[in-house]
Amino acid sequence: MNKFKIFSLALVATTIAKAQELEPAKKAIDAEQFEKAKSMLKSVIQAKPTNGKASFLLGNIYLKQNISDSASIYFQKGLACKDDAKFNNIGLGQMDLDANNKTAAQAKFDLVTKDMKKKDTEEYVYIARAFMNADKPDYKSAIAVLTKAKTANPTDAQVQLALGDAYYGDKNQNDSYVAYRNAYQTDPSLIRAKMQLGVLLKGAKAYTEAVKAYDEVIAINPNYGPVYRELAETYYLWGSNVPSTYKENIQKSLGFYEKYMSLTDYSITSRMRHADFLILAKDYKALELEANKMKEIDGVNPRILRYLGYSAYENGNPDVALDALQKFISNSSNKIIPRDYLYLAQAKIKKGTSADGKTVDATLLASAIEDLKKAVEMEPLSANELNELGKKLYDQKAFAAAAAVFEVAVTVPTSKNYLLDNFYLGNSLYYDNTRKDVVKPDPIALQKADTAFGNVITASPTTQDAYLFRARTNNLLEKDDLMATYYQQYIDTVTAKGEAEITKNKNKFIESYNNIASFYANSDKAKAIELLNKTLALDPANAYALEALKMLK
């Protein structure tokens, strides 16, 4: 019996020692000091090649850094280890999730949990995080797994922290708050849980309160890097949602991100995350500097081409942007995102735009439009980004190019700019067909314009100029009955808004009365005369109305 007790105590001591040797690496991971953590874990593996959990943690870092080949190598090595080998099935399971093979992933997770002790929770936490960290996060599955863990050990702080993350991802703010609060109350050293309470406030757009929450974290540990990243993102959102504060808050945001970088590491992966943030903050000069620094560190990393392409376009060098982005996109092994196609399209349009800005090379424009279609197919919300590009072309009077862009934008009815994009599409097509060099208007293009104006009217019946331009469009189409109908609807819509609005649109009323009169001239002379007299009431010297009245009498 005594021997058994001694053996048990020795086993417990060994288990504790194994756990403790990984604690510094875990703390570095939590602090997002990934290069430091990798170095620590490699040292553990070198000293104790049988430590399967060290391989698993190392593989997980590589997964976070999107280096899946290295992740797989360490997971496979970990599976062959004597101790804690099963954890590596969790990492491989996440890779199955990334490959959209949930069945294979679940089979691996089942291998991990089949021999778990009643009060064990660590495996559940890592499985839940695999669901959350997958390319397509599955928060409901994570919650289901963590509910089992909570049942096994209700006071486990790591379970509560993971539950907070899962509920937050599932847009359940209330339960997320409770879980984070419980995690921090259970383990006050778990500073991430306290920080996440600020993240919840950020998500609720309570930016002042969020900053106060982060300041409380800094008061506890001023060297905790992730809190400065959260401050940077909070000030960015604050500036974006409250335009009057944009300039001040973006500068604060960039400063806090630099602080975050100084407290974590300046590895290539950290620099990429910084670059992604600079894109959000629209600091393209800084992005170009960061991209060139990354090129010095790791000239073969393909994602650097993305940052070089984006910054080159924004800094006025479309040729460099085209070269970088075409090289990046043409490599099938790269993970292409919709924004890559958006920038490639813009670079092509910029390169093909004439000196006066009014025309775009037809070949480059056609290629750019195909890129925009790819972006929208990948992510329909990309349509939200097209309004700015289309409007820029419209303002340059490059109406054909603007119309082509807006035609892609309106393929997504849920776009936040759907109504406005339809209006600009109609106007672009109308103006493109009223150019001085147009011999004969294009009826197909004008019919598209008519449909676009109709979409605006359906969504917003009080948008008066949609009726006006629809009338003008049908005038070009020589559909006089529809022309007269839409001019009358324009008059009715403006009149309903009051005398001040009528006065403001006096010339458009004259246009409307004269055109409707021309429609009635042959079928209802009395109606035509009535309308022409309405014109003369607004403009007694109107030449068209005076001449038309002479002919009708």
Coordinates of C-alpha atoms in Angstrom, one line a residue:
M1 CA 0.0 0.0 0.0
N2 CA 2.8 2.4 0.9
K3 CA 4.6 1.6 -2.4
F4 CA 1.4 2.4 -4.3
K5 CA 1.1 5.7 -2.4
I6 CA 4.7 6.5 -3.2
F7 CA 4.1 5.6 -6.9
S8 CA 0.9 7.7 -7.0
L9 CA 2.7 10.7 -5.5
A10 CA 5.6 10.4 -8.0
L11 CA 3.1 10.2 -10.9
V12 CA 1.3 13.3 -9.7
A13 CA 4.6 15.1 -9.3
T14 CA 5.7 14.1 -12.8
T15 CA 2.3 15.2 -14.2
I16 CA 2.6 18.6 -12.5
A17 CA 6.1 19.1 -13.7
K18 CA 5.1 18.3 -17.3
A19 CA 2.3 20.8 -17.0
Q20 CA 4.5 23.5 -15.5
E21 CA 7.2 23.2 -18.2
L22 CA 4.5 24.3 -20.7
E23 CA 3.2 27.2 -18.7
P24 CA 5.7 29.9 -19.9
A25 CA 4.9 29.0 -23.5
K26 CA 1.1 29.1 -22.8
K27 CA 1.5 32.6 -21.2
A28 CA 3.5 33.7 -24.3
I29 CA 0.7 32.4 -26.6
D30 CA -1.9 34.3 -24.5
A31 CA 0.2 37.4 -24.8
E32 CA 0.4 36.9 -28.6
Q33 CA 4.2 36.6 -28.4
F34 CA 4.1 33.7 -30.9
E35 CA 7.7 33.6 -31.9
K36 CA 8.8 33.6 -28.3
A37 CA 6.3 30.7 -27.6
K38 CA 7.6 28.8 -30.6
S39 CA 11.1 29.0 -29.4
M40 CA 10.1 27.8 -25.9
L41 CA 8.1 24.9 -27.3
K42 CA 10.9 23.8 -29.6
S43 CA 13.3 23.8 -26.6
V44 CA 10.8 21.6 -24.7
I45 CA 10.5 19.2 -27.6
Q46 CA 14.3 19.0 -28.0
A47 CA 14.7 18.3 -24.3
K48 CA 11.7 15.9 -24.1
P49 CA 10.8 14.5 -27.5
T50 CA 8.0 12.4 -25.8
N51 CA 6.0 15.6 -24.9
G52 CA 3.0 15.4 -27.3
K53 CA 1.3 18.4 -25.9
A54 CA 4.3 20.6 -26.7
S55 CA 4.0 19.5 -30.4
F56 CA 0.3 20.2 -30.3
L57 CA 0.7 23.7 -28.9
L58 CA 3.5 24.4 -31.5
G59 CA 1.3 23.1 -34.3
N60 CA -1.5 25.3 -33.1
I61 CA 0.7 28.4 -33.4
Y62 CA 1.6 27.5 -37.0
L63 CA -2.2 27.1 -37.7
K64 CA -2.8 30.6 -36.2
Q65 CA -0.1 31.9 -38.5
N66 CA -1.6 30.1 -41.6
I67 CA 1.5 27.9 -42.0
S68 CA -0.5 24.7 -42.4
D69 CA 2.5 22.6 -43.6
S70 CA 4.5 23.1 -40.5
A71 CA 1.4 22.7 -38.3
S72 CA 0.7 19.3 -39.9
I73 CA 4.3 18.2 -39.4
Y74 CA 4.2 18.9 -35.6
F75 CA 0.8 17.3 -35.2
Q76 CA 2.0 14.1 -36.9
K77 CA 5.2 14.1 -34.7
G78 CA 3.0 14.7 -31.6
L79 CA 0.8 11.7 -32.5
A80 CA 3.9 9.4 -32.2
C81 CA 4.8 10.8 -28.7
K82 CA 4.5 8.8 -25.6
D83 CA 2.8 11.5 -23.5
D84 CA -0.4 13.4 -24.4
A85 CA -0.3 12.3 -28.1
K86 CA -4.1 12.5 -28.4
F87 CA -4.2 16.3 -28.3
N88 CA -2.6 16.3 -31.7
N89 CA -5.8 14.8 -33.2
I90 CA -7.5 18.1 -32.2
G91 CA -5.1 20.1 -34.4
L92 CA -5.5 17.7 -37.3
G93 CA -9.3 17.9 -36.7
Q94 CA -9.2 21.6 -37.1
M95 CA -7.3 21.1 -40.4
D96 CA -10.2 18.8 -41.4
L97 CA -12.6 21.6 -40.5
D98 CA -10.6 24.0 -42.7
A99 CA -11.0 21.5 -45.5
N100 CA -14.8 21.4 -44.9
N101 CA -14.6 17.8 -43.7
K102 CA -16.5 18.0 -40.4
T103 CA -17.1 14.2 -40.4
A104 CA -13.3 13.5 -40.4
A105 CA -12.8 16.2 -37.8
Q106 CA -15.5 14.8 -35.5
A107 CA -13.9 11.3 -35.8
K108 CA -10.6 12.7 -34.5
F109 CA -12.3 14.6 -31.7
D110 CA -14.1 11.4 -30.6
L111 CA -10.7 9.7 -30.4
V112 CA -9.6 12.4 -28.0
T113 CA -12.6 12.3 -25.7
K114 CA -13.4 8.6 -25.6
D115 CA -11.1 7.9 -22.6
M116 CA -11.4 11.2 -20.8
K117 CA -11.8 11.2 -17.0
K118 CA -15.0 12.5 -15.6
K119 CA -13.7 15.9 -14.5
D120 CA -11.2 16.5 -17.3
T121 CA -12.0 19.6 -19.4
E122 CA -8.8 20.7 -21.2
E123 CA -9.5 18.4 -24.2
Y124 CA -13.0 19.9 -24.5
V125 CA -11.6 23.5 -24.4
Y126 CA -9.2 22.8 -27.2
I127 CA -11.8 21.0 -29.3
A128 CA -14.2 24.0 -28.8
R129 CA -11.4 26.3 -29.9
A130 CA -10.7 24.2 -33.0
F131 CA -14.4 24.8 -34.0
M132 CA -14.0 28.5 -33.3
N133 CA -10.6 28.9 -35.0
A134 CA -11.5 27.1 -38.2
D135 CA -11.7 29.0 -41.4
K136 CA -15.5 28.8 -41.1
P137 CA -16.1 29.1 -37.4
D138 CA -18.8 26.9 -35.9
Y139 CA -19.7 28.6 -32.6
K140 CA -22.8 26.4 -31.9
S141 CA -20.7 23.3 -32.0
A142 CA -18.1 24.9 -29.7
I143 CA -20.9 25.9 -27.2
A144 CA -22.2 22.3 -27.3
V145 CA -18.7 20.9 -26.4
L146 CA -18.1 23.5 -23.7
T147 CA -21.4 22.8 -22.1
K148 CA -20.1 19.3 -21.5
A149 CA -17.0 20.7 -20.0
K150 CA -19.0 23.1 -17.8
T151 CA -21.0 20.1 -16.5
A152 CA -17.8 18.2 -15.7
N153 CA -16.2 21.2 -13.9
P154 CA -18.4 24.3 -13.4
T155 CA -15.6 26.3 -11.8
D156 CA -12.9 25.9 -14.5
A157 CA -11.8 29.4 -15.6
Q158 CA -10.5 28.3 -19.0
V159 CA -13.9 26.7 -19.7
Q160 CA -15.7 29.9 -18.8
L161 CA -13.2 32.0 -20.9
A162 CA -13.8 29.7 -23.9
L163 CA -17.6 29.9 -23.4
G164 CA -17.3 33.7 -23.4
D165 CA -15.6 33.5 -26.8
A166 CA -18.1 31.0 -28.2
Y167 CA -21.1 33.0 -27.1
Y168 CA -19.5 36.2 -28.4
G169 CA -18.9 34.6 -31.8
D170 CA -22.6 33.4 -31.7
K171 CA -23.7 37.0 -31.0
N172 CA -25.0 36.2 -27.6
Q173 CA -23.7 39.2 -25.7
N174 CA -25.5 38.5 -22.4
D175 CA -24.2 34.9 -21.9
S176 CA -20.8 36.0 -23.1
Y177 CA -20.6 38.7 -20.5
V178 CA -21.6 36.2 -17.7
A179 CA -18.9 33.7 -18.9
Y180 CA -16.1 36.3 -19.0
R181 CA -17.1 37.7 -15.6
N182 CA -17.1 34.2 -14.1
A183 CA -13.8 33.4 -15.7
Y184 CA -12.1 36.5 -14.2
Q185 CA -13.7 36.1 -10.8
T186 CA -12.6 32.4 -10.6
D187 CA -9.1 33.2 -11.7
P188 CA -8.0 36.9 -11.4
S189 CA -4.7 36.1 -13.1
L190 CA -6.8 35.4 -16.3
I191 CA -6.4 38.9 -17.6
R192 CA -7.7 38.1 -21.1
A193 CA -11.1 37.4 -19.6
K194 CA -11.2 41.0 -18.1
M195 CA -10.0 42.4 -21.4
Q196 CA -12.8 40.6 -23.2
L197 CA -15.4 42.5 -21.1
G198 CA -14.0 45.6 -22.9
V199 CA -14.3 43.8 -26.2
L200 CA -18.0 43.3 -25.5
L201 CA -18.4 47.1 -25.0
K202 CA -16.5 47.8 -28.2
G203 CA -19.0 45.5 -30.0
A204 CA -21.9 47.4 -28.5
K205 CA -20.3 50.7 -29.8
A206 CA -19.8 51.9 -26.2
Y207 CA -16.4 53.1 -27.1
T208 CA -15.8 55.4 -24.0
E209 CA -16.7 52.5 -21.7
A210 CA -14.6 50.1 -23.6
V211 CA -11.5 52.3 -23.3
K212 CA -12.1 52.6 -19.5
A213 CA -12.3 48.8 -19.3
Y214 CA -9.0 48.4 -21.2
D215 CA -7.4 51.0 -18.9
E216 CA -8.3 48.8 -16.0
V217 CA -6.4 45.9 -17.7
I218 CA -3.4 48.2 -18.3
A219 CA -3.4 49.2 -14.6
I220 CA -3.0 45.5 -13.7
N221 CA -0.4 44.7 -16.3
P222 CA 0.9 47.5 -18.6
N223 CA 2.9 45.0 -20.6
Y224 CA 0.0 42.9 -21.7
G225 CA 0.2 43.4 -25.5
P226 CA -3.3 42.2 -26.7
V227 CA -5.0 45.1 -24.8
Y228 CA -3.2 47.6 -27.0
R229 CA -4.4 45.8 -30.1
E230 CA -8.0 46.0 -28.7
L231 CA -7.5 49.7 -28.0
A232 CA -6.2 50.2 -31.6
E233 CA -9.3 48.5 -33.0
T234 CA -11.6 50.3 -30.7
Y235 CA -10.3 53.7 -31.7
Y236 CA -10.4 52.7 -35.4
L237 CA -14.1 51.7 -35.0
W238 CA -14.8 54.9 -33.0
G239 CA -13.3 57.1 -35.7
S240 CA -15.1 55.2 -38.5
N241 CA -18.5 55.4 -36.8
V242 CA -18.2 59.0 -35.5
P243 CA -16.7 60.8 -38.5
S244 CA -16.1 64.0 -36.5
T245 CA -13.5 62.1 -34.4
Y246 CA -11.9 60.2 -37.3
K247 CA -8.6 62.1 -37.6
E248 CA -7.9 62.1 -33.9
N249 CA -9.0 58.5 -33.2
I250 CA -7.2 57.0 -36.2
Q251 CA -3.9 58.6 -35.0
K252 CA -4.5 57.1 -31.5
S253 CA -5.4 53.8 -33.1
L254 CA -2.1 53.6 -35.1
G255 CA -0.1 54.6 -32.0
F256 CA -1.7 51.8 -29.9
Y257 CA -1.0 49.3 -32.7
E258 CA 2.7 50.2 -32.7
K259 CA 2.6 49.7 -28.9
Y260 CA 1.1 46.3 -29.4
M261 CA 3.8 45.3 -31.9
S262 CA 6.5 46.4 -29.5
L263 CA 5.1 44.2 -26.8
T264 CA 4.6 41.1 -28.9
D265 CA 7.1 40.6 -31.8
Y266 CA 8.1 41.9 -35.1
S267 CA 7.9 38.6 -36.9
I268 CA 6.6 38.3 -40.5
T269 CA 3.2 37.1 -39.2
S270 CA 2.9 40.0 -36.8
R271 CA 3.9 42.4 -39.5
M272 CA 1.2 40.9 -41.7
R273 CA -1.4 41.4 -39.0
H274 CA -0.2 45.0 -38.7
A275 CA -0.4 45.4 -42.5
D276 CA -4.0 44.2 -42.4
F277 CA -4.8 46.8 -39.8
L278 CA -3.1 49.6 -41.8
I279 CA -5.4 48.6 -44.7
L280 CA -8.4 49.2 -42.4
A281 CA -7.0 52.4 -41.2
K282 CA -6.2 53.5 -44.8
D283 CA -2.6 54.4 -43.9
Y284 CA -1.2 53.3 -47.3
K285 CA 2.2 55.2 -46.9
A286 CA 2.8 53.2 -43.7
L287 CA 1.5 50.0 -45.4
E288 CA 4.1 50.5 -48.2
L289 CA 6.9 50.9 -45.7
E290 CA 5.7 47.8 -43.8
A291 CA 5.4 45.7 -47.0
N292 CA 9.0 46.6 -48.0
K293 CA 10.2 45.7 -44.5
M294 CA 8.5 42.3 -44.8
K295 CA 10.1 41.9 -48.2
E296 CA 13.5 42.3 -46.6
I297 CA 12.7 39.7 -43.9
D298 CA 11.0 37.1 -46.1
G299 CA 11.1 38.0 -49.8
V300 CA 9.4 34.8 -50.9
N301 CA 6.2 35.1 -48.8
P302 CA 3.5 35.6 -51.3
R303 CA 1.2 37.7 -49.1
I304 CA 3.7 40.5 -49.3
L305 CA 2.7 40.9 -52.9
R306 CA -0.8 41.7 -51.7
Y307 CA 0.4 44.5 -49.5
L308 CA 2.7 45.9 -52.1
G309 CA -0.2 45.8 -54.6
Y310 CA -2.6 47.6 -52.4
S311 CA -0.2 50.3 -51.2
A312 CA 1.1 50.9 -54.8
Y313 CA -2.4 51.4 -56.1
E314 CA -3.3 53.8 -53.3
N315 CA 0.0 55.7 -53.6
G316 CA -0.6 56.3 -57.3
N317 CA 1.5 53.6 -59.0
P318 CA -0.9 51.3 -60.9
D319 CA 1.8 49.5 -62.8
V320 CA 3.5 48.2 -59.7
A321 CA 0.1 47.3 -58.3
L322 CA -0.9 45.4 -61.4
D323 CA 2.4 43.4 -61.4
A324 CA 2.2 42.5 -57.7
L325 CA -1.4 41.6 -57.6
Q326 CA -1.4 39.6 -60.9
K327 CA 1.6 37.6 -59.5
F328 CA -0.2 37.0 -56.2
I329 CA -3.6 36.0 -57.7
S330 CA -2.1 33.8 -60.5
N331 CA -0.6 31.5 -57.8
S332 CA -3.3 28.9 -57.1
S333 CA -1.8 28.0 -53.8
N334 CA -2.4 31.5 -52.4
K335 CA -5.6 32.2 -50.4
I336 CA -7.3 34.8 -52.5
I337 CA -9.8 37.2 -50.9
P338 CA -12.4 39.4 -52.6
R339 CA -10.4 42.6 -51.8
D340 CA -7.6 41.2 -54.0
Y341 CA -9.8 41.3 -57.0
L342 CA -11.2 44.7 -56.1
Y343 CA -7.7 46.2 -56.0
L344 CA -6.7 44.4 -59.2
A345 CA -9.8 45.8 -61.0
Q346 CA -9.1 49.3 -59.7
A347 CA -5.4 49.1 -60.8
K348 CA -6.6 48.1 -64.4
I349 CA -9.1 50.9 -64.5
K350 CA -6.5 53.4 -63.3
K351 CA -3.9 52.3 -65.8
G352 CA -6.5 52.4 -68.7
T353 CA -8.0 55.8 -67.8
S354 CA -7.3 58.6 -70.3
A355 CA -5.5 61.8 -69.3
D356 CA -8.8 63.7 -69.1
G357 CA -10.3 60.9 -67.1
K358 CA -13.3 60.6 -69.4
T359 CA -12.6 57.2 -71.0
V360 CA -11.1 53.9 -70.0
D361 CA -9.4 51.5 -72.3
A362 CA -12.0 49.0 -73.4
T363 CA -9.9 45.9 -72.9
L364 CA -8.6 46.8 -69.5
L365 CA -12.1 47.8 -68.4
A366 CA -13.6 44.5 -69.6
S367 CA -10.9 42.6 -67.6
A368 CA -11.5 44.8 -64.6
I369 CA -15.3 44.2 -64.6
E370 CA -14.6 40.4 -64.6
D371 CA -12.4 40.9 -61.5
L372 CA -15.2 42.8 -59.8
K373 CA -17.7 40.0 -60.6
K374 CA -15.3 37.5 -59.1
A375 CA -15.1 39.6 -55.9
V376 CA -18.8 39.8 -55.6
E377 CA -19.3 36.1 -56.3
M378 CA -16.8 35.3 -53.5
E379 CA -18.4 37.7 -51.1
P380 CA -21.7 39.5 -52.0
L381 CA -20.9 42.2 -49.4
S382 CA -18.1 43.3 -51.7
A383 CA -20.8 45.1 -53.7
N384 CA -20.7 47.7 -50.9
E385 CA -17.2 48.7 -52.0
L386 CA -18.2 49.4 -55.6
N387 CA -20.1 52.7 -55.0
E388 CA -16.9 54.7 -54.3
L389 CA -15.2 53.4 -57.5
G390 CA -18.3 53.9 -59.7
K391 CA -18.9 57.4 -58.3
K392 CA -15.3 58.4 -58.9
L393 CA -15.7 57.4 -62.6
Y394 CA -19.0 59.1 -62.8
D395 CA -17.6 62.4 -61.4
Q396 CA -14.8 62.1 -64.0
K397 CA -17.6 61.8 -66.7
A398 CA -16.3 58.3 -67.6
F399 CA -20.0 57.3 -67.8
A400 CA -19.5 54.0 -69.7
A401 CA -17.0 52.8 -67.2
A402 CA -19.1 54.0 -64.3
A403 CA -22.1 52.2 -65.7
A404 CA -20.2 48.9 -66.0
V405 CA -19.1 49.2 -62.3
F406 CA -22.6 50.0 -61.1
E407 CA -24.1 47.2 -63.2
V408 CA -22.0 44.7 -61.1
A409 CA -23.0 46.5 -57.8
V410 CA -26.7 46.2 -58.4
T411 CA -26.6 42.5 -58.8
V412 CA -26.7 42.3 -54.9
P413 CA -30.1 43.7 -53.7
T414 CA -28.9 43.5 -50.1
S415 CA -26.0 45.9 -50.7
K416 CA -26.2 49.0 -48.4
N417 CA -25.8 51.2 -51.5
Y418 CA -28.4 49.3 -53.7
L419 CA -30.7 52.2 -54.2
L420 CA -28.0 54.8 -54.8
D421 CA -26.1 52.4 -57.1
N422 CA -29.3 51.9 -59.2
F423 CA -29.7 55.7 -59.5
Y424 CA -26.1 56.1 -60.6
L425 CA -26.4 53.2 -63.0
G426 CA -29.4 54.8 -64.6
N427 CA -27.8 58.2 -64.8
S428 CA -24.5 56.8 -66.1
L429 CA -26.3 55.0 -69.0
Y430 CA -28.4 58.1 -69.7
Y431 CA -25.5 60.5 -69.9
D432 CA -23.4 58.0 -71.9
N433 CA -26.1 58.1 -74.5
T434 CA -26.4 61.9 -74.6
R435 CA -22.7 62.5 -75.4
K436 CA -22.1 64.9 -78.3
D437 CA -20.4 62.1 -80.4
V438 CA -23.3 59.7 -80.0
V439 CA -25.0 59.2 -83.4
K440 CA -27.8 57.0 -82.2
P441 CA -28.7 56.2 -78.6
D442 CA -28.3 52.5 -77.6
P443 CA -31.8 51.2 -76.8
I444 CA -30.5 48.2 -74.8
A445 CA -28.5 50.4 -72.5
L446 CA -31.4 52.8 -72.1
Q447 CA -33.7 50.0 -71.3
K448 CA -31.2 49.0 -68.5
A449 CA -31.4 52.7 -67.3
D450 CA -35.2 52.6 -67.2
T451 CA -35.1 49.4 -65.1
A452 CA -32.5 50.9 -62.8
F453 CA -34.7 54.0 -62.2
G454 CA -37.7 51.7 -61.7
N455 CA -35.7 49.9 -59.0
V456 CA -35.1 53.3 -57.2
I457 CA -38.8 54.2 -57.4
T458 CA -39.9 50.9 -56.1
A459 CA -37.5 51.1 -53.1
S460 CA -38.0 54.9 -52.5
P461 CA -41.2 56.3 -54.2
T462 CA -40.3 59.9 -53.0
T463 CA -37.0 60.0 -54.9
Q464 CA -38.2 62.7 -57.3
D465 CA -35.2 62.7 -59.7
A466 CA -35.7 59.0 -60.4
Y467 CA -39.0 60.0 -62.1
L468 CA -37.3 62.9 -64.0
F469 CA -34.5 60.8 -65.4
R470 CA -36.8 57.9 -66.2
A471 CA -38.9 60.3 -68.2
R472 CA -35.8 61.6 -70.0
T473 CA -34.6 58.1 -70.7
N474 CA -38.0 57.1 -72.3
N475 CA -37.8 60.3 -74.3
L476 CA -34.6 59.0 -75.8
L477 CA -36.3 55.6 -76.3
E478 CA -39.1 57.5 -78.2
K479 CA -41.6 56.0 -75.8
D480 CA -43.6 59.2 -75.5
D481 CA -46.5 57.8 -73.5
L482 CA -44.1 56.5 -70.8
M483 CA -42.2 59.8 -71.0
A484 CA -45.3 61.8 -70.3
T485 CA -46.3 59.4 -67.4
Y486 CA -43.0 59.8 -65.6
Y487 CA -42.8 63.5 -66.1
Q488 CA -46.2 63.8 -64.5
Q489 CA -45.1 61.5 -61.6
Y490 CA -42.1 63.8 -61.1
I491 CA -44.5 66.8 -60.9
D492 CA -46.8 65.0 -58.5
T493 CA -43.9 63.9 -56.2
V494 CA -42.3 67.4 -56.0
T495 CA -45.7 69.1 -55.5
A496 CA -46.5 66.9 -52.5
K497 CA -43.3 68.2 -50.8
G498 CA -44.6 71.8 -50.8
E499 CA -44.2 75.2 -52.5
A500 CA -40.5 75.6 -51.5
E501 CA -39.5 72.4 -53.3
I502 CA -41.5 73.5 -56.4
T503 CA -39.7 76.8 -56.5
K504 CA -36.3 75.1 -56.1
N505 CA -37.1 72.9 -59.1
K506 CA -38.7 75.5 -61.4
N507 CA -36.6 74.7 -64.5
K508 CA -37.4 70.9 -64.2
F509 CA -41.1 71.8 -63.9
I510 CA -40.8 73.8 -67.2
E511 CA -39.1 70.8 -68.8
S512 CA -41.8 68.5 -67.6
Y513 CA -44.7 70.7 -68.7
N514 CA -43.2 71.3 -72.2
N515 CA -42.5 67.6 -72.8
I516 CA -45.9 66.4 -71.6
A517 CA -47.5 69.1 -73.8
S518 CA -45.6 67.8 -76.8
F519 CA -47.1 64.3 -76.1
Y520 CA -50.7 65.7 -76.0
A521 CA -50.3 68.1 -78.9
N522 CA -51.8 65.7 -81.5
S523 CA -54.3 63.9 -79.2
D524 CA -55.6 66.5 -76.7
K525 CA -54.9 70.1 -77.8
A526 CA -56.7 71.6 -74.8
K527 CA -54.5 69.6 -72.4
A528 CA -51.4 70.6 -74.3
I529 CA -52.4 74.3 -74.1
E530 CA -53.1 74.0 -70.4
L531 CA -49.6 72.6 -69.8
L532 CA -47.9 75.2 -71.9
N533 CA -49.7 78.0 -70.0
K534 CA -48.3 76.4 -66.8
T535 CA -44.8 76.8 -68.3
L536 CA -45.5 80.5 -69.1
A537 CA -46.7 81.1 -65.6
L538 CA -43.3 80.1 -64.4
D539 CA -41.3 81.6 -67.4
P540 CA -43.4 84.1 -69.5
A541 CA -40.6 84.4 -72.1
N542 CA -40.2 80.6 -72.6
A543 CA -39.5 80.3 -76.3
Y544 CA -40.7 76.7 -76.7
A545 CA -44.0 77.3 -75.0
L546 CA -44.7 80.5 -76.9
E547 CA -43.9 78.9 -80.3
A548 CA -45.9 75.7 -79.5
L549 CA -49.0 77.8 -78.4
K550 CA -48.9 79.6 -81.8
M551 CA -48.9 76.3 -83.6
L552 CA -51.8 74.9 -81.5
K553 CA -54.0 77.9 -82.0

